[in-house]
Short mmCIF file of C-alpha atoms in Angstrom, two decimals:
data_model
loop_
_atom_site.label_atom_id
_atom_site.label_comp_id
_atom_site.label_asym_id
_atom_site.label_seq_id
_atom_site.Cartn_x
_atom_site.Cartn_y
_atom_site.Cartn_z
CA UNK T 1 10.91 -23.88 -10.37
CA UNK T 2 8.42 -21.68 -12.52
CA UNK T 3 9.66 -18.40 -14.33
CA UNK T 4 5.98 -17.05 -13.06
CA UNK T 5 8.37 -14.40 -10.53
CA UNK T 6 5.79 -11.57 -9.34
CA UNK T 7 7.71 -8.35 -8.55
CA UNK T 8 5.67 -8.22 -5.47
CA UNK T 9 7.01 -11.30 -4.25
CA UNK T 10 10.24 -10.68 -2.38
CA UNK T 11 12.40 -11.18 0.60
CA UNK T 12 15.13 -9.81 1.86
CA UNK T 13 18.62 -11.28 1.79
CA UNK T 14 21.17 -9.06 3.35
CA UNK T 15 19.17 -6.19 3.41
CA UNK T 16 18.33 -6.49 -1.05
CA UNK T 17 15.42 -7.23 -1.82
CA UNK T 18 14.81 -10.92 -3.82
CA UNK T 19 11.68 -11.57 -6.38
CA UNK T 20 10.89 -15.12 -6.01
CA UNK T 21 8.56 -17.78 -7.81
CA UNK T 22 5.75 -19.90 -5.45
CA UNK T 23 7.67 -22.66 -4.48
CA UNK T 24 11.10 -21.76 -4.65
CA UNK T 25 13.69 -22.22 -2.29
CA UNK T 26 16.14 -19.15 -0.91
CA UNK T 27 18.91 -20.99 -2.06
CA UNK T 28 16.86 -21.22 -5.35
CA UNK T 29 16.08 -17.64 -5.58
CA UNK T 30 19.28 -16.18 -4.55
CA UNK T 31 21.10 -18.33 -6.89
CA UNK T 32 18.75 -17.27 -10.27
CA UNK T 33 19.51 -13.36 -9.20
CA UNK T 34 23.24 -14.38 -9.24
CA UNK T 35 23.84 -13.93 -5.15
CA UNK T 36 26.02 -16.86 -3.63
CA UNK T 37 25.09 -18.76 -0.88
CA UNK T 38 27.84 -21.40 -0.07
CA UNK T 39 26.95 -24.92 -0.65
CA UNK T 40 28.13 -28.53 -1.54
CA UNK T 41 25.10 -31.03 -1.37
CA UNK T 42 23.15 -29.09 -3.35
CA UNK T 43 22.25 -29.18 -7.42
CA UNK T 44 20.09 -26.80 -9.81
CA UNK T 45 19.08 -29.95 -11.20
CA UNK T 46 18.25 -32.60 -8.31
CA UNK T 47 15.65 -32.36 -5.36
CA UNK T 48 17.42 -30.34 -2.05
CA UNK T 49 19.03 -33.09 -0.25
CA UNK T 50 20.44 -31.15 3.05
CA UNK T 51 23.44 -32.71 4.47
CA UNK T 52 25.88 -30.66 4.00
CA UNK T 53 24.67 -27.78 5.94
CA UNK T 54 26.86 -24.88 4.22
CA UNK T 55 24.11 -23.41 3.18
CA UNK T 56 22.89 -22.43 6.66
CA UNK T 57 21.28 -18.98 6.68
CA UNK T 58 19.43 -16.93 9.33
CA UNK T 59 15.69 -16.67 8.26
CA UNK T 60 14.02 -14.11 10.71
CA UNK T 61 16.73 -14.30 13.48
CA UNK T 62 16.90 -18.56 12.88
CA UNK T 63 19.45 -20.44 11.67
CA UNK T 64 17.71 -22.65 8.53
CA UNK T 65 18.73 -24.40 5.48
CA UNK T 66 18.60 -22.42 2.39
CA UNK T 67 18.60 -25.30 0.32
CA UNK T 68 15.25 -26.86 2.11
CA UNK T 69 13.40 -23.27 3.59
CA UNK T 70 10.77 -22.19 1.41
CA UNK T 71 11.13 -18.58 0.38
CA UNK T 72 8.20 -16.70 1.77
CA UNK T 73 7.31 -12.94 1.35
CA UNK T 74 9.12 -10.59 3.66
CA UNK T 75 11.59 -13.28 5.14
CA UNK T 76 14.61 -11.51 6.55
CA UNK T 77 17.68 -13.87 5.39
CA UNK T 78 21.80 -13.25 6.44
CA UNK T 79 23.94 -15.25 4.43
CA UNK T 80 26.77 -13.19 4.21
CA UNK T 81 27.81 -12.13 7.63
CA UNK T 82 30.75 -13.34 10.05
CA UNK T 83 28.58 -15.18 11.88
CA UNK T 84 27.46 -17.48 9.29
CA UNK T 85 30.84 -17.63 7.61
CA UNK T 86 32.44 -18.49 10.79
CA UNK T 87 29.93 -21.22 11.38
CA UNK T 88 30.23 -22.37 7.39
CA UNK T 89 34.09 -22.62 8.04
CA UNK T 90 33.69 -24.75 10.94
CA UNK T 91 31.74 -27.08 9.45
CA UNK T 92 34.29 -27.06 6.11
CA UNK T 93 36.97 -28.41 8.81
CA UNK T 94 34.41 -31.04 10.44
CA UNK T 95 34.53 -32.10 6.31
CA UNK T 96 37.69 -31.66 6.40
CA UNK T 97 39.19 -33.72 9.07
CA UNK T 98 36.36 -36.74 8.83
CA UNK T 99 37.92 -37.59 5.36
CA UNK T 100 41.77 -38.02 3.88
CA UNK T 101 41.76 -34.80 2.28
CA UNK T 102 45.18 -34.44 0.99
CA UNK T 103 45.33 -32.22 -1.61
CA UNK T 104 48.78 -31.82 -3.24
CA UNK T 105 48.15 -35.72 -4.26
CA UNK T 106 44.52 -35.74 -5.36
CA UNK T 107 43.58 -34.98 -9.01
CA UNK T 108 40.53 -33.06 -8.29
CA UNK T 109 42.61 -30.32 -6.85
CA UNK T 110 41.61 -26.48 -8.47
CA UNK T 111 38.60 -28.26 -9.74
CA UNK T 112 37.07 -29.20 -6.52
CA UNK T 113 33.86 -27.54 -4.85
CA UNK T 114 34.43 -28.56 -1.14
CA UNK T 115 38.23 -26.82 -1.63
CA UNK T 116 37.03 -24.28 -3.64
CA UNK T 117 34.20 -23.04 -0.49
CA UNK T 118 37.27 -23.72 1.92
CA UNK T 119 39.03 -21.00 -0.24
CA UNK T 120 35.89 -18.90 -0.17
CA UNK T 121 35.63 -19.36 3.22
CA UNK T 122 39.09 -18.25 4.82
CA UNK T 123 40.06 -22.05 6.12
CA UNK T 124 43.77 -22.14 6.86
CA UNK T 125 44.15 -25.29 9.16
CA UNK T 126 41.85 -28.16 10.03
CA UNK T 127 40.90 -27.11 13.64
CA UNK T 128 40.21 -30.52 14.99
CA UNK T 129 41.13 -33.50 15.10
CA UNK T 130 42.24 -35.89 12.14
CA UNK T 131 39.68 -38.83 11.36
CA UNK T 132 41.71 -40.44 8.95
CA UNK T 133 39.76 -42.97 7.75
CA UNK T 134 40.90 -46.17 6.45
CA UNK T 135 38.55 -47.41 3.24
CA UNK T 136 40.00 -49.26 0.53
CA UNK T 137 39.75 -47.71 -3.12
CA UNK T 138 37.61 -49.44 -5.48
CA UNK T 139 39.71 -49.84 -8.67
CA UNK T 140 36.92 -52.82 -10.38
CA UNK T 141 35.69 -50.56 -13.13
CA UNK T 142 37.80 -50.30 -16.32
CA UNK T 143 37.18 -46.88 -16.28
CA UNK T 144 36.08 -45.29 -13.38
CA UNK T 145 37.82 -45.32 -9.84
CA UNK T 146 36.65 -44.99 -6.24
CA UNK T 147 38.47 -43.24 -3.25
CA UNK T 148 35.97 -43.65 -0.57
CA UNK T 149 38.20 -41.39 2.07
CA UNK T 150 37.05 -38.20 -0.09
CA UNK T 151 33.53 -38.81 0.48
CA UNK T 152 31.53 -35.90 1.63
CA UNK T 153 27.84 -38.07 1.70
CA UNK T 154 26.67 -35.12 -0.62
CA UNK T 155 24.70 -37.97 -2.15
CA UNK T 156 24.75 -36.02 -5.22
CA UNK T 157 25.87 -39.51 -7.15
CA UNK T 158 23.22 -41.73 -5.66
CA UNK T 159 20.62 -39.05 -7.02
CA UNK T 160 22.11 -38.66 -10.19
CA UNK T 161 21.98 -42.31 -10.70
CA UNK T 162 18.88 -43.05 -9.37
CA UNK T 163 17.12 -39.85 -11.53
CA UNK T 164 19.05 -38.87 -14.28
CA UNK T 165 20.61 -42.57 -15.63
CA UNK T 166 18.04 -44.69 -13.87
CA UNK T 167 20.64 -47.12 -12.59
CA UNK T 168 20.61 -46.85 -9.06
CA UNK T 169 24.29 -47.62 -8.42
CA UNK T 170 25.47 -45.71 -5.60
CA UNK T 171 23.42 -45.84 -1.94
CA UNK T 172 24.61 -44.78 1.36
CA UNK T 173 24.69 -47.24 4.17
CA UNK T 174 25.70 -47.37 7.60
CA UNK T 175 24.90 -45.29 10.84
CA UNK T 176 26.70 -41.96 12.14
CA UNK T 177 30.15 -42.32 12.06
CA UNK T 178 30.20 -45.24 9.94
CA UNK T 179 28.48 -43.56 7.42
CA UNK T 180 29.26 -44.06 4.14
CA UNK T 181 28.90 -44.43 0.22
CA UNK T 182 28.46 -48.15 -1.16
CA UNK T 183 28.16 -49.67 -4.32
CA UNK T 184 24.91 -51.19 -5.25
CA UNK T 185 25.75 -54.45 -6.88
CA UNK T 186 26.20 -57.96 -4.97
CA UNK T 187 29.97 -58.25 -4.93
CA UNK T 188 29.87 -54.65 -3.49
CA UNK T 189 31.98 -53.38 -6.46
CA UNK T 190 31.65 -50.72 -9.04
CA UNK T 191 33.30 -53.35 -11.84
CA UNK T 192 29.95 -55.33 -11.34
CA UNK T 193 27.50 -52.54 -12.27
CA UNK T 194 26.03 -50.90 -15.44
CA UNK T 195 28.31 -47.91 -14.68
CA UNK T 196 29.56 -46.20 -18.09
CA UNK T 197 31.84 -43.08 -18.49
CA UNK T 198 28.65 -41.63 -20.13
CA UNK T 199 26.89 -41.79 -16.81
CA UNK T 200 25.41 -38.42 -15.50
CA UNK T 201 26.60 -39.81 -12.29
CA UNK T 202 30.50 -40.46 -13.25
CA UNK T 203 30.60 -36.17 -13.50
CA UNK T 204 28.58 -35.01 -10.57
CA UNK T 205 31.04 -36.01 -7.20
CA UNK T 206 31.70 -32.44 -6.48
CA UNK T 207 34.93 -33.89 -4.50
CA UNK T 208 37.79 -36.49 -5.53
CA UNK T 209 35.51 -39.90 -4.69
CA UNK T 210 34.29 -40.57 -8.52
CA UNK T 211 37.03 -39.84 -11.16
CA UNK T 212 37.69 -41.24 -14.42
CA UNK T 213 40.72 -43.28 -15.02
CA UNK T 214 44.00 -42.09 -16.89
CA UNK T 215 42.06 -38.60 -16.77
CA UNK T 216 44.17 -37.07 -13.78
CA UNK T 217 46.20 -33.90 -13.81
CA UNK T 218 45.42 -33.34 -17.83
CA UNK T 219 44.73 -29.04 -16.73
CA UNK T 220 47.46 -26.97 -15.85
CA UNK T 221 47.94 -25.09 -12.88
CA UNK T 222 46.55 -21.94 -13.10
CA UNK T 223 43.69 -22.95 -16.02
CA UNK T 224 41.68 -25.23 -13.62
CA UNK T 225 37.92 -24.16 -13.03
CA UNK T 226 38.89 -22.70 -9.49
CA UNK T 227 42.37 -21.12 -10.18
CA UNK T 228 40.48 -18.80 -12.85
CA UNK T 229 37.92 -17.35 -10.72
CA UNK T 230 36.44 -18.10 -6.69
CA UNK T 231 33.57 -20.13 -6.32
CA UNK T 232 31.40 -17.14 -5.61
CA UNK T 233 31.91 -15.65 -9.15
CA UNK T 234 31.47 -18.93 -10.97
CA UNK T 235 28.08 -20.63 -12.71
CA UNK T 236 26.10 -23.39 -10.79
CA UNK T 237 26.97 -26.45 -12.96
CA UNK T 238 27.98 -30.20 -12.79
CA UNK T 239 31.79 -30.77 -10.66
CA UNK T 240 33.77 -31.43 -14.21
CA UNK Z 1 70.49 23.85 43.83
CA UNK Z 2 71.16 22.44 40.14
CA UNK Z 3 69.11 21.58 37.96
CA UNK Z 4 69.46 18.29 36.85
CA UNK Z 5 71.25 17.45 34.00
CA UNK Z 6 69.33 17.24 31.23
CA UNK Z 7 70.09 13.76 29.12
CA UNK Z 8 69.48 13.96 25.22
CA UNK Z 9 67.42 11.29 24.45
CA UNK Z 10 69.11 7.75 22.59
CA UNK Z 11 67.33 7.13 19.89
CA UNK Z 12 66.13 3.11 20.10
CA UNK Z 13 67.03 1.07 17.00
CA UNK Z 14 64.01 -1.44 17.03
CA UNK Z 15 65.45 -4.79 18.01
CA UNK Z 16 65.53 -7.63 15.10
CA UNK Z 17 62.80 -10.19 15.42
CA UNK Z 18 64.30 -14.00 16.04
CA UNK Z 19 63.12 -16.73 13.70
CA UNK Z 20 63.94 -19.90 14.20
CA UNK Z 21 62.46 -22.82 11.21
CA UNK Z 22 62.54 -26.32 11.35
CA UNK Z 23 61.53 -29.22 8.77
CA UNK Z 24 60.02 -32.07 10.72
CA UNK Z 25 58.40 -35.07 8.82
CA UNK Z 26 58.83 -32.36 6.14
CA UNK Z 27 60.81 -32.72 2.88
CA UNK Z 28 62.39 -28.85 2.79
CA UNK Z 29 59.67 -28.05 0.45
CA UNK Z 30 58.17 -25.31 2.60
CA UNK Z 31 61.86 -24.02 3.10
CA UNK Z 32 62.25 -23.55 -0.53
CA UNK Z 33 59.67 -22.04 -1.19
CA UNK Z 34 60.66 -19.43 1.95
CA UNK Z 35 64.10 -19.27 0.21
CA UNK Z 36 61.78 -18.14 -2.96
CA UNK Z 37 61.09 -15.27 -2.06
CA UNK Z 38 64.52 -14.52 -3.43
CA UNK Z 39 66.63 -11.28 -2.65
CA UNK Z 40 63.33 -9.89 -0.74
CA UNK Z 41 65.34 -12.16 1.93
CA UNK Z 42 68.26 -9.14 1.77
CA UNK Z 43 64.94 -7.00 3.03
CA UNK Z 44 63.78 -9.25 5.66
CA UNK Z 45 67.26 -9.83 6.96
CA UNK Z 46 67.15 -6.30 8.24
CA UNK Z 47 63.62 -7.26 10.08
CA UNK Z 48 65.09 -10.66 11.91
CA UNK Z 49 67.74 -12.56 12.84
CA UNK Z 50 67.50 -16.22 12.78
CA UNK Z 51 67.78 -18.48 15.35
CA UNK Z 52 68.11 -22.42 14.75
CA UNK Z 53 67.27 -23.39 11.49
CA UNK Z 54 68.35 -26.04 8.95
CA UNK Z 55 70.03 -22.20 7.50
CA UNK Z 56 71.95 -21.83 10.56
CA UNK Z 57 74.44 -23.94 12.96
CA UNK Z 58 72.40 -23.18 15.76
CA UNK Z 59 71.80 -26.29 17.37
CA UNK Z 60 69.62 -25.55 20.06
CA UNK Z 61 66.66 -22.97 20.08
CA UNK Z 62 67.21 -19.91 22.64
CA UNK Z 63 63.81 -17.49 22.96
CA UNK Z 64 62.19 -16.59 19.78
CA UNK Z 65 59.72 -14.32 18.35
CA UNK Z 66 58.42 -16.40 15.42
CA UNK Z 67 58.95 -19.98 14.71
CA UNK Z 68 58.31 -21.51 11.36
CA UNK Z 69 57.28 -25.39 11.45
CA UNK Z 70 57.21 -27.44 8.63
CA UNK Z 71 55.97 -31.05 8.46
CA UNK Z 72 54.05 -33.20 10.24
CA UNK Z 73 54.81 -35.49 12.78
CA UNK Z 74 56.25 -38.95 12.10
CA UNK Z 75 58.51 -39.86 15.23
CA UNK Z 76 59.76 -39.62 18.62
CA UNK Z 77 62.36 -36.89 17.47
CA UNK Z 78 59.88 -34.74 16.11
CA UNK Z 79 57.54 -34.34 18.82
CA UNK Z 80 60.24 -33.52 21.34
CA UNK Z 81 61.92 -30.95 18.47
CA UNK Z 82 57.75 -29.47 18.16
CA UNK Z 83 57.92 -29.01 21.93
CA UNK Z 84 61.17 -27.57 22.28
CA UNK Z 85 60.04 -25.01 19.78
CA UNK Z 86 56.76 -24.58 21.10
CA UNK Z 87 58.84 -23.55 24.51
CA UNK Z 88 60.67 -21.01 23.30
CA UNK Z 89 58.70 -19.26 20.27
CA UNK Z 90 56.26 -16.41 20.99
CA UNK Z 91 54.03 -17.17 17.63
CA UNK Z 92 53.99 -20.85 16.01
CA UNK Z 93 53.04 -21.37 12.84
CA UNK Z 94 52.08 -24.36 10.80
CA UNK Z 95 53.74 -24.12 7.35
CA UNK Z 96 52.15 -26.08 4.57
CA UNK Z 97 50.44 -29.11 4.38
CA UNK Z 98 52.44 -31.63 6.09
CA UNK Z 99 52.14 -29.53 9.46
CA UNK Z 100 48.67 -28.48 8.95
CA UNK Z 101 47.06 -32.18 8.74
CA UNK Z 102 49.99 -34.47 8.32
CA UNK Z 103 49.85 -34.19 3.92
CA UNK Z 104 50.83 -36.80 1.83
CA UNK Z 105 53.30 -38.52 4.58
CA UNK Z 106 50.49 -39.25 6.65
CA UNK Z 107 48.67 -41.60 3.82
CA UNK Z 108 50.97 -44.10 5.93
CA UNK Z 109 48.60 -44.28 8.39
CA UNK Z 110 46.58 -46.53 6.32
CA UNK Z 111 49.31 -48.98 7.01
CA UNK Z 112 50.29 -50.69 9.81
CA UNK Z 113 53.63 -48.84 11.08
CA UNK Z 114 55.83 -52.45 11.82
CA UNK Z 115 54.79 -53.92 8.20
CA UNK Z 116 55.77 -50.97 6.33
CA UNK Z 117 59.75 -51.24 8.10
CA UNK Z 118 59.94 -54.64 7.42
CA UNK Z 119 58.71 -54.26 4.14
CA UNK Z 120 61.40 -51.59 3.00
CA UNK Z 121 64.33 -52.74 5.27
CA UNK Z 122 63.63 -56.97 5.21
CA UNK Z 123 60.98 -57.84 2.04
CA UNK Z 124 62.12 -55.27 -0.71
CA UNK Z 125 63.91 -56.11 -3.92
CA UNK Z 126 67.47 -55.42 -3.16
CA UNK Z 127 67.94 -56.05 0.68
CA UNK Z 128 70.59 -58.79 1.33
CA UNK Z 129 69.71 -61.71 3.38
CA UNK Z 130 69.54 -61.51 6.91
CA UNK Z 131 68.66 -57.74 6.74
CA UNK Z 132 66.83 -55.97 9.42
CA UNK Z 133 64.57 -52.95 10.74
CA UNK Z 134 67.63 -50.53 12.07
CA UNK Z 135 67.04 -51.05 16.19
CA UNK Z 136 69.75 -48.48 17.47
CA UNK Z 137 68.79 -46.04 20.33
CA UNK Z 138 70.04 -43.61 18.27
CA UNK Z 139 67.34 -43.93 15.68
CA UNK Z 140 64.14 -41.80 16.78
CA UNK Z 141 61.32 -44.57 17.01
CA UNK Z 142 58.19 -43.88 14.44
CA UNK Z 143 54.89 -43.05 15.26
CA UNK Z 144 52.31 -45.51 15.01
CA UNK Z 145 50.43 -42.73 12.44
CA UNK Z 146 51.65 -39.45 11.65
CA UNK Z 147 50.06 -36.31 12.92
CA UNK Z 148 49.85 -32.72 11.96
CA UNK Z 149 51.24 -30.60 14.32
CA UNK Z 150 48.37 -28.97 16.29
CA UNK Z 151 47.30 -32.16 17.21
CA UNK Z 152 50.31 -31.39 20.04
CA UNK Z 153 50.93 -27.75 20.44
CA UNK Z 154 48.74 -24.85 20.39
CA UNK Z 155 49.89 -23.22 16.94
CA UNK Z 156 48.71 -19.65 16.44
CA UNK Z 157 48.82 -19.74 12.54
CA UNK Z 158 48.56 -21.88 9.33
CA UNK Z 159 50.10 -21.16 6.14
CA UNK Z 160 48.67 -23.96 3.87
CA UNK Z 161 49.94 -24.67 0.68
CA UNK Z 162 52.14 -27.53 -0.53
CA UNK Z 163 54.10 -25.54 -0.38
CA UNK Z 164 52.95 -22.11 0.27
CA UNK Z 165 54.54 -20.19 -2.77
CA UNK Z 166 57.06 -17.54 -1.98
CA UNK Z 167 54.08 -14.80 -2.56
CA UNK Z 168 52.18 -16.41 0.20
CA UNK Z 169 54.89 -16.64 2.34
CA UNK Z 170 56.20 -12.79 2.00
CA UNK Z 171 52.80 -11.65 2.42
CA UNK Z 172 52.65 -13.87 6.04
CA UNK Z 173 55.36 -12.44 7.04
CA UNK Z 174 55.01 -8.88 6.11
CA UNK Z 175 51.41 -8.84 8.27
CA UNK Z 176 53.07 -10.75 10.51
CA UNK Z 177 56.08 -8.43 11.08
CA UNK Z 178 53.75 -5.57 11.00
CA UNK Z 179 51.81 -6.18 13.34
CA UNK Z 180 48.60 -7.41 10.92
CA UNK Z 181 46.50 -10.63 11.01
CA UNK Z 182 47.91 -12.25 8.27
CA UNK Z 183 45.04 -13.00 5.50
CA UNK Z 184 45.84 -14.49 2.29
CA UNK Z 185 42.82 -14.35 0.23
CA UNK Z 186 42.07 -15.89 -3.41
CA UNK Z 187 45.04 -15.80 -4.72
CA UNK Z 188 47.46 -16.78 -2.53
CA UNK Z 189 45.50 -19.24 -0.62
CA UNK Z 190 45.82 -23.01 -2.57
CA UNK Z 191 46.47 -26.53 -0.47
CA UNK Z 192 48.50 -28.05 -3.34
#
C-alpha cells in the first residue's frame, strides 16, 4: 500500500466515490476511507488470503472478492445492498454449522469477529444443517490451548507465524471437508513447538481456536470489544 | 313492505392470541428470562392466553397462535412433544441457543451416547454395586446426538440468545403481536 492516492483515481462503491493508490485492493481502499466491507480472512497487515468469502462485492454487475480485486478507475462496486448481505449471511451459517460454535460456553464470546459479522449481519438461526465436528483439543502447550471445532481456515495464524514470528507452526492440511488446521511439529502437538505467548500468532485467531490459558472470561459483559460498539464502527486490528 | 330491521352493529373485542411454551432438552433458562420481562407480563396477559406450558396445567396442546420452543433435542420424548407442537401452532419459534443449534447440551455429541449412561449411572464415584442404566419403557430413550430443533420442523423464527434477555424477548413479541417482522438489531441480538 503507498500513501501516493491521486484524487483522480477513484471508483465507486455504493454510488461514493473512493480515491485509491496503484495497487490497492477495494477492500484496501474502502477500509483506509473508513467504509466497512464485512470480512474474516482478511488482515491490514498480511497478504489477501481469500477463503472466507465475506467480503464478496459486485464489481461492474460481478460478484468478486474485495479482498483479492484490484481497484481500478471507474469500477462500480455494491457492498452494502440486500443482495450481498443476504449472500454474506448465508455463508456466516455455512461457518456456522461446519464448526461447534457454541457460544454461551466459549471464552471468545463479545470479542469474536466471526460473531461479531453474524451480529452485523442479521443471523438469527443456523439455516442448515449441524456438522458437528468431532476434533480433539490440543491442551500440550503450557500456555496456549487449541479447540480445533472453532476453526474457520482463515489461515490468519499460519501467516502470522510463517511472516511475522518466522516459526512456521500452524499449516492447513487435508482436502474439502476434511479440511483443517494442524500443528507443524512431529508429534503433531502445539507442546512440541517454539510457540510462546509473545507470538504474533497466539493473538491473531479472529475466532475461539487459539486462546491463552487461565485468560478466559477476565472482561465483563457489556465491556468486551463487541458489546461496546458493532463491528462496522470498530478499527481494523489484531482479534485480542 | 318493511323495511328490514336495522341491527346496530356489535362491536368485536379482538380475540386473545394462544401461546403455548415448552422447555425441551432445555434447562428453563429461556423461560426465565420470558418471566423477566416482569409485570410487562400483566400487559401481555391482555394480548394472549396461554395454552400448555410448564406455567399452566394444560397437558395437552389444543390450536395455537404462537408457540415458544426452548431447547434442543435430546430424546424420543422431545421429538414427539416438537411435533405435537409443530401440529397445532400457527408460528414456531426457536428460543435461544439450545433450540437454535442444540447449545451447550449438544457438546455430548462428541461422545458416544451408551458410554456416557454407563458412565454416570454404572462407573461414577458414588453408584452402589450392581447399578444400572434405568431401562423402563417409561423412560424416553436418548438420542444418539442432540439436535436443534429445525433440524425436524419447519420453525418460522429464532430468538438466539442464551438466553434471550427479557428486552429481546418483549421486543419479539411486541413485532410479533403486531403484526411486524421481528428484528432485533445490535443491541438485543447476543448468542451467549
Amino acid at each position: 500500500m503507498t500513501d501516493d492516492v491521486s484524487p483522480t483515481q477513484s471508483f465507486s462503491l455504493d454510488g461514493d466515490d473512493l480515491p485509491f493508490a496503484s495497487g490497492e485492493t477495494i477492500l484496501q481502499a474502502a477500509t483506509r476511507a473508513g467504509r466497512y466491507i464485512p470480512h474474516l480472512c482478511w488482515h491490514p497487515d498480511f497478504a489477501a488470503h481469500g477463503s472466507c468469502r465475506i467480503c464478496s462485492v459486485k464489481v461492474n454487475g460481478r460478484v468478486g472478492a474485495a479482498c483479492t480485486v484490484q481497484a481500478a478507475a471507474g469500477l462500480e462496486v455494491e457492498s452494502n445492498t440486500p443482495e450481498m448481505n443476504r449472500q454474506r449471511k448465508t455463508l456466516l451459517q455455512m461457518l456456522f454449522v461446519e464448526g461447534n460454535h457454541f457460544c454461551p460456553s466459549c471464552e471468545k464470546s463479545g470479542n469474536c469477529l466471526l460473531q461479531a459479522t453474524a451480529y452485523q449481519m442479521g443471523m438469527e438461526g443456523p439455516h442448515f444443517e449441524e456438522f458437528y465436528p468431532n476434533r480433539p483439543v490440543d491442551a500440550s502447550h503450557p500456555d496456549i490451548l487449541l479447540d480445533f471445532n472453532r476453526c474457520i481456515l482463515c489461515e490468519l495464524c499460519v501467516r502470522a507465524s510463517r511472516e511475522a514470528d518466522g516459526k512456521n507452526i500452524f499449516a492447513i492440511g487435508g482436502h474439502g471437508m476434511g479440511t483443517h488446521l494442524l500443528v507443524n511439529s512431529a508429534s503433531g502437538q502445539l507442546g512440541d513447538t517454539a510457540m510462546s505467548l509473545d507470538d504474533r500468532a497466539a493473538h491473531i485467531c479472529p475466532v475461539g481456536v487459539i486462546l491463552p490459558k487461565r485468560r478466559g472470561f477476565v472482561i465483563p459483559i457489556g465491556q468486551r470489544r463487541f458489546d461496546l460498539k458493532p463491528v462496522s464502527q470498530q478499527r481494523e486490528g489484531d482479534a485480542t | 313492505m318493511t323495511p328490514p330491521p336495522v341491527y346496530a352493529p356489535v362491536p368485536l373485542k379482538p380475540r386473545k392470541l394462544k401461546l403455548a411454551t415448552v422447555s425441551l432438552a432445555g434447562c428453563f433458562g429461556c423461560h426465565m428470562s420470558f418471566l423477566d420481562i416482569d409485570e410487562r407480563l400483566l400487559t401481555l396477559l391482555e394480548l394472549v392466553e396461554f395454552d400448555r406450558s410448564p406455567l399452566t396445567d394444560i397437558k395437552t396442546i389444543g390450536r395455537c397462535d404462537i408457540g415458544l420452543i426452548e431447547g434442543g433435542l435430546c430424546n424420543a420424548e422431545n421429538v414427539h412433544v416438537l411435533r405435537e407442537f409443530r401440529a397445532n401452532c400457527k408460528t414456531l419459534i426457536a428460543i435461544g441457543a439450545c433450540a437454535i443449534n442444540g447449545g451447550l447440551p449438544a457438546q455430548r455429541n462428541q461422545r458416544d451416547v451408551g458410554q456416557l449412561l454407563r458412565d454416570v449411572y454404572c462407573a461414577h464415584t458414588g453408584t452402589l454395586a450392581g447399578s444400572q442404566v434405568p431401562n423402563d419403557p417409561e423412560l424416553p430413550l436418548p438420542l444418539n446426538q442432540v439436535h436443534p430443533i429445525h433440524e425436524v420442523v419447519h420453525v418460522d423464527y429464532f430468538l438466539p440468545g442464551c438466553p434471550p434477555s427479557a428486552d429481546a424477548i418483549w421486543s419479539f413479541l411486541n413485532d410479533l403481536l403486531t403484526g411486524v417482522t421481528p428484528q432485533l438489531g445490535h443491541k438485543l441480538m447476543h448468542y451467549d
